[in-house]
Short mmCIF file of C-alpha atoms in Angstrom, two decimals:
data_model
loop_
_atom_site.label_atom_id
_atom_site.label_comp_id
_atom_site.label_asym_id
_atom_site.label_seq_id
_atom_site.Cartn_x
_atom_site.Cartn_y
_atom_site.Cartn_z
CA MET E 1 -12.58 23.62 -22.09
CA LEU E 2 -13.81 23.91 -25.66
CA LYS E 3 -16.03 20.88 -25.25
CA ARG E 4 -17.72 22.43 -22.23
CA ILE E 5 -18.23 25.75 -24.06
CA ALA E 6 -19.84 23.91 -26.98
CA GLU E 7 -22.18 22.07 -24.60
CA VAL E 8 -23.45 25.30 -22.99
CA LYS E 9 -23.50 27.30 -26.22
CA ASP E 10 -27.16 28.46 -26.09
CA PRO E 11 -27.23 29.40 -22.35
CA LEU E 12 -23.87 31.15 -22.78
CA ILE E 13 -25.07 33.27 -25.70
CA SER E 14 -28.29 34.19 -23.86
CA THR E 15 -26.47 35.12 -20.65
CA LEU E 16 -23.91 37.28 -22.43
CA ALA E 17 -26.69 39.09 -24.33
CA LEU E 18 -28.37 39.99 -21.01
CA VAL E 19 -25.28 40.75 -18.93
CA ASN E 20 -23.10 42.56 -21.50
CA PRO E 21 -24.77 43.19 -24.88
CA GLN E 22 -21.73 45.16 -26.07
CA LEU E 23 -19.43 42.13 -25.76
CA GLN E 24 -18.49 40.69 -29.13
CA THR E 25 -19.63 37.07 -29.41
CA LEU E 26 -18.37 34.19 -31.51
CA SER E 27 -19.63 33.97 -35.08
CA LEU E 28 -21.41 30.92 -36.46
CA GLU E 29 -18.22 29.95 -38.30
CA GLU E 30 -16.19 30.17 -35.09
CA TRP E 31 -18.69 27.97 -33.27
CA GLU E 32 -18.28 25.38 -36.02
CA MET E 33 -14.50 25.60 -35.63
CA VAL E 34 -14.85 25.00 -31.88
CA LYS E 35 -16.95 21.91 -32.54
CA GLU E 36 -14.51 20.54 -35.12
CA THR E 37 -11.53 21.25 -32.87
CA CYS E 38 -13.12 19.09 -30.16
CA GLU E 39 -13.52 16.27 -32.67
CA VAL E 40 -9.86 16.51 -33.70
CA LEU E 41 -8.61 16.50 -30.11
CA GLN E 42 -10.97 13.76 -28.87
CA PRO E 43 -8.53 10.86 -29.62
CA PHE E 44 -5.75 12.69 -27.74
CA GLU E 45 -7.98 13.01 -24.69
CA GLU E 46 -8.85 9.30 -24.84
CA VAL E 47 -5.16 8.33 -24.98
CA THR E 48 -4.33 10.69 -22.11
CA VAL E 49 -7.04 9.17 -19.91
CA GLU E 50 -6.01 5.61 -20.83
CA LEU E 51 -2.31 6.11 -20.10
CA SER E 52 -2.99 8.02 -16.86
CA ALA E 53 -4.54 4.98 -15.19
CA GLU E 54 -2.96 3.59 -12.03
CA ARG E 55 -4.74 0.30 -11.39
CA PHE E 56 -3.94 -1.66 -14.55
CA VAL E 57 -1.04 -2.14 -16.96
CA THR E 58 -0.53 0.80 -19.35
CA GLY E 59 3.04 0.48 -20.64
CA SER E 60 2.15 -2.22 -23.16
CA LYS E 61 -0.51 0.04 -24.73
CA ALA E 62 1.78 2.94 -25.57
CA ILE E 63 2.95 1.63 -28.96
CA LEU E 64 -0.56 0.78 -30.12
CA MET E 65 -1.95 4.11 -28.97
CA ALA E 66 0.82 6.09 -30.65
CA ARG E 67 0.12 4.30 -33.91
CA GLY E 68 -3.62 4.82 -33.45
CA LEU E 69 -3.12 8.56 -32.96
CA GLN E 70 -0.97 8.72 -36.05
CA ARG E 71 -3.56 6.85 -38.12
CA VAL E 72 -6.47 9.02 -36.95
CA THR E 73 -4.55 12.26 -37.54
CA ALA E 74 -3.40 11.09 -40.99
CA HIS E 75 -7.04 10.40 -41.86
CA ARG E 76 -7.84 13.99 -40.87
CA GLN E 77 -5.11 15.20 -43.20
CA ARG E 78 -6.53 13.18 -46.10
CA SER E 79 -10.00 14.63 -45.42
CA PRO E 80 -9.08 18.25 -44.68
CA SER E 81 -11.39 20.72 -42.99
CA ILE E 82 -12.85 23.68 -44.84
CA TYR E 83 -11.33 25.92 -42.17
CA GLN E 84 -7.66 26.89 -42.52
CA PRO E 85 -6.95 27.09 -38.73
CA ILE E 86 -8.18 23.50 -38.33
CA ARG E 87 -5.97 22.32 -41.19
CA ASN E 88 -2.98 24.08 -39.64
CA MET E 89 -3.68 22.46 -36.27
CA VAL E 90 -3.92 18.97 -37.80
CA ASP E 91 -0.64 19.46 -39.68
CA ILE E 92 1.13 20.57 -36.49
CA LEU E 93 -0.30 17.63 -34.53
CA MET E 94 0.85 15.17 -37.20
CA ALA E 95 4.36 16.65 -37.29
CA GLU E 96 4.66 16.44 -33.50
CA ILE E 97 3.39 12.84 -33.43
CA VAL E 98 6.03 11.81 -35.95
CA LYS E 99 8.73 13.78 -34.13
CA ARG E 100 7.94 12.57 -30.62
CA LEU E 101 6.47 9.10 -31.18
CA GLY E 102 7.90 8.02 -34.53
CA GLY E 103 10.50 5.76 -32.92
CA ILE E 104 8.40 4.48 -30.03
CA GLU E 105 8.75 0.84 -31.17
CA GLN E 106 12.49 1.16 -30.55
CA VAL E 107 12.02 2.09 -26.87
CA SER E 108 13.14 -1.20 -25.36
CA LEU E 109 11.04 -1.10 -22.19
CA LEU E 110 7.79 -0.31 -24.03
CA ALA E 111 8.57 -2.82 -26.79
CA ASP E 112 9.30 -5.61 -24.29
CA ALA E 113 6.14 -4.79 -22.32
CA THR E 114 4.06 -4.94 -25.51
CA LEU E 115 5.59 -8.26 -26.55
CA LEU E 116 4.94 -9.80 -23.12
CA ASP E 117 1.32 -8.63 -22.99
CA PRO E 118 -0.80 -11.69 -23.93
CA ARG E 119 -3.35 -9.36 -25.55
CA PHE E 120 -0.89 -7.94 -28.11
CA LYS E 121 2.43 -9.83 -28.50
CA LYS E 122 4.01 -9.35 -31.95
CA HIS E 123 0.77 -8.15 -33.49
CA ALA E 124 1.16 -4.70 -31.94
CA PHE E 125 4.33 -3.92 -33.92
CA LEU E 126 4.27 -2.19 -37.26
CA HIS E 127 7.77 -3.41 -38.15
CA ASP E 128 8.64 -7.10 -37.77
CA ARG E 129 12.28 -6.21 -37.10
CA HIS E 130 11.36 -4.34 -33.93
CA ALA E 131 9.27 -7.28 -32.73
CA GLU E 132 12.18 -9.67 -33.31
CA ASP E 133 14.50 -7.31 -31.45
CA ALA E 134 12.13 -7.44 -28.47
CA VAL E 135 12.08 -11.25 -28.62
CA THR E 136 15.88 -11.32 -28.64
CA ARG E 137 16.08 -9.04 -25.60
CA VAL E 138 13.53 -11.06 -23.61
CA VAL E 139 15.24 -14.35 -24.45
CA GLY E 140 18.62 -12.88 -23.49
CA VAL E 141 17.38 -11.69 -20.09
CA ALA E 142 15.60 -14.99 -19.42
CA SER E 143 18.61 -17.11 -20.42
CA ARG E 144 20.97 -15.12 -18.19
CA SER E 145 18.86 -16.05 -15.19
CA LEU E 146 19.20 -19.75 -16.02
CA ARG E 147 22.13 -21.98 -15.08
CA PRO E 148 23.05 -25.15 -16.91
CA LEU E 149 21.76 -28.10 -14.88
CA PRO E 150 22.94 -31.68 -15.43
CA LEU E 151 20.14 -33.99 -16.49
CA ALA E 152 19.78 -37.19 -14.51
CA THR E 153 20.12 -40.42 -16.50
CA SER E 154 18.84 -43.88 -15.65
CA SER E 155 22.30 -45.11 -14.76
CA THR E 156 23.08 -42.24 -12.39
CA GLU E 157 19.64 -42.52 -10.79
CA GLU E 158 20.37 -46.16 -10.00
CA GLY E 159 23.82 -45.28 -8.72
CA GLU E 160 25.62 -47.09 -11.52
CA GLY E 161 28.76 -45.35 -12.60
CA VAL E 162 29.31 -45.03 -16.31
CA PRO E 163 32.93 -44.93 -17.39
CA GLN E 164 33.71 -41.74 -19.23
CA ALA E 165 35.53 -41.86 -22.51
CA ASN E 166 39.01 -40.47 -22.47
CA PRO E 167 38.99 -36.94 -23.83
CA SER E 168 40.52 -36.69 -27.22
CA THR E 169 43.96 -35.19 -27.30
CA GLU E 170 43.56 -34.47 -30.99
CA THR E 171 44.06 -30.79 -31.84
CA VAL E 172 40.94 -29.15 -33.27
CA PRO E 173 41.60 -27.53 -36.65
CA VAL E 174 41.14 -23.78 -36.68
CA ILE E 175 38.33 -23.95 -39.25
CA TRP E 176 36.26 -26.15 -36.89
CA ALA E 177 36.93 -24.17 -33.71
CA ASP E 178 33.85 -21.95 -34.07
CA PHE E 179 31.56 -24.93 -34.62
CA GLU E 180 33.01 -26.81 -31.67
CA GLU E 181 32.37 -23.81 -29.40
CA ARG E 182 28.79 -23.53 -30.58
CA VAL E 183 27.90 -27.19 -29.94
CA ALA E 184 29.85 -27.49 -26.69
CA SER E 185 26.83 -26.39 -24.64
CA LEU E 186 24.56 -28.79 -26.56
CA ARG E 187 26.26 -32.00 -25.47
CA PRO E 188 23.91 -34.64 -23.99
CA GLY E 189 23.12 -34.37 -20.30
CA VAL E 190 23.27 -30.56 -20.04
CA GLN E 191 20.45 -28.03 -20.51
CA ASN E 192 21.20 -25.00 -22.68
CA PRO E 193 19.81 -21.84 -20.99
CA PHE E 194 19.39 -19.98 -24.28
CA THR E 195 17.51 -22.87 -25.89
CA GLU E 196 15.28 -23.26 -22.85
CA ALA E 197 14.45 -19.55 -22.84
CA MET E 198 13.77 -19.61 -26.58
CA LEU E 199 11.41 -22.55 -26.21
CA GLU E 200 9.52 -20.71 -23.47
CA ILE E 201 9.06 -17.54 -25.53
CA LYS E 202 7.98 -19.56 -28.57
CA GLY E 203 5.42 -21.37 -26.46
CA PHE E 204 4.16 -18.06 -25.11
CA LEU E 205 3.86 -16.51 -28.58
CA SER E 206 1.96 -19.55 -29.86
CA GLU E 207 -0.77 -19.09 -27.23
CA PRO E 208 -4.00 -17.46 -28.52
CA LEU E 209 -4.39 -13.73 -27.92
CA LEU E 210 -6.48 -12.54 -25.00
CA PRO E 211 -9.42 -10.16 -25.57
CA ARG E 212 -8.30 -6.54 -25.38
CA THR E 213 -10.34 -5.90 -22.22
CA SER E 214 -8.84 -8.86 -20.30
CA ASP E 215 -6.37 -8.52 -17.44
CA PRO E 216 -2.91 -9.66 -18.63
CA LEU E 217 -1.64 -10.05 -15.06
CA GLU E 218 -4.33 -12.61 -14.28
CA TRP E 219 -3.30 -14.59 -17.37
CA TRP E 220 0.35 -14.53 -16.32
CA LYS E 221 -0.62 -15.63 -12.82
CA SER E 222 -2.26 -18.74 -14.26
CA ARG E 223 0.74 -19.47 -16.56
CA ALA E 224 3.56 -18.68 -14.14
CA THR E 225 4.54 -22.33 -13.70
CA VAL E 226 4.48 -22.99 -17.45
CA PHE E 227 6.55 -19.99 -18.57
CA LYS E 228 8.56 -19.54 -15.39
CA LYS E 229 11.59 -17.60 -16.68
CA THR E 230 9.56 -15.54 -19.15
CA CYS E 231 7.23 -14.67 -16.27
CA ASP E 232 10.22 -13.43 -14.27
CA VAL E 233 11.14 -11.10 -17.13
CA MET E 234 7.51 -9.99 -17.43
CA LYS E 235 7.55 -8.78 -13.81
CA THR E 236 10.25 -6.25 -14.69
CA ARG E 237 8.70 -5.15 -18.01
CA LEU E 238 4.88 -5.15 -17.86
CA CYS E 239 4.59 -1.82 -16.07
CA ILE E 240 2.51 1.30 -15.51
CA VAL E 241 3.63 4.47 -17.27
CA ALA E 242 4.73 7.11 -14.78
CA THR E 243 2.60 10.27 -14.99
CA SER E 244 1.93 13.35 -12.87
CA VAL E 245 -1.74 12.43 -12.48
CA PRO E 246 -1.47 10.72 -9.04
CA SER E 247 0.31 13.73 -7.50
CA GLU E 248 -2.21 16.09 -9.09
CA ARG E 249 -5.02 14.07 -7.55
CA ILE E 250 -3.36 14.37 -4.14
CA PHE E 251 -3.20 18.16 -4.52
CA SER E 252 -6.88 18.20 -5.46
CA LYS E 253 -7.76 16.06 -2.44
CA ALA E 254 -5.78 18.37 -0.17
CA GLY E 255 -7.83 21.29 -1.45
CA GLN E 256 -11.01 19.40 -0.56
CA ILE E 257 -9.76 18.64 2.96
CA ILE E 258 -8.51 22.13 3.85
CA THR E 259 -11.56 24.38 3.58
CA ASP E 260 -12.69 27.62 5.22
CA ARG E 261 -14.46 25.58 7.90
CA ARG E 262 -11.40 23.34 8.47
CA ASN E 263 -8.59 25.89 8.27
CA ARG E 264 -7.01 25.05 11.65
CA LEU E 265 -5.87 21.55 10.75
CA SER E 266 -2.21 20.98 11.53
CA PRO E 267 0.14 19.94 8.68
CA GLY E 268 0.61 16.53 10.32
CA LYS E 269 -3.12 15.91 10.51
CA VAL E 270 -3.54 16.92 6.86
CA ARG E 271 -0.82 14.46 5.83
CA GLU E 272 -2.52 11.67 7.77
CA LEU E 273 -5.91 12.40 6.20
CA ILE E 274 -4.43 12.51 2.69
CA PHE E 275 -2.53 9.27 3.33
CA LEU E 276 -5.65 7.49 4.50
CA ASN E 277 -7.67 8.83 1.60
CA ALA E 278 -5.09 7.70 -0.97
CA ASN E 279 -4.59 4.22 0.48
CA LEU E 280 -8.01 3.09 1.69
#
């Protein structure tokens, strides 16, 4: 609203002078405050538009955008305006960013989505601990979907039976019990799901970053056979942030369909027209 008023400043002043000369107009200082307010709020509008998209992944951008907003607003605080209302607005915005978005890296779904986005990975996190927590969660989910599979050996492939050694009846000392449990799943001939999942995520993280404007889903489509289990986790994490924008667009479209010249449309026909408009 303020941006539009600033754009039509001269026609607005001229029209008000002709229509209602007695109306008090904005002072030069107030016009400058309007202009500076638009500059302060511009990054917030850009983030709102970016996260309101429906046709590409947005969840993995939330952490980066929150940090970007905080950085831009902090810069405004370090270079304060000459106008007290602008300084107050910047201080309030900064306090709300810290309050609402200060712990966004600890939101597991957003953190996992950011980690699994080939454009960002660990580089999007401000704190390494939060990035490692996301890696641990992804590896845990991927390993739970894996089952230990026996590896075929040359003798079994040829049908030759190999006599198994008699299991030791020796009692394991208590001090070695923990170690024996840890290496039990690492015995030859059996795949360890956790190790396999860890190797996949390490391979994924070692891949070069994609350009920021690339489509991460296309990249995952081409790597699905290489990082199979990590790709399965990605399908449940790399998401679109839910917003009210789609429903608001439907309401706007309904207002364009039902007009004074088309006021006898039945509710069923309106629903069909809106459905077709939203899906074609």
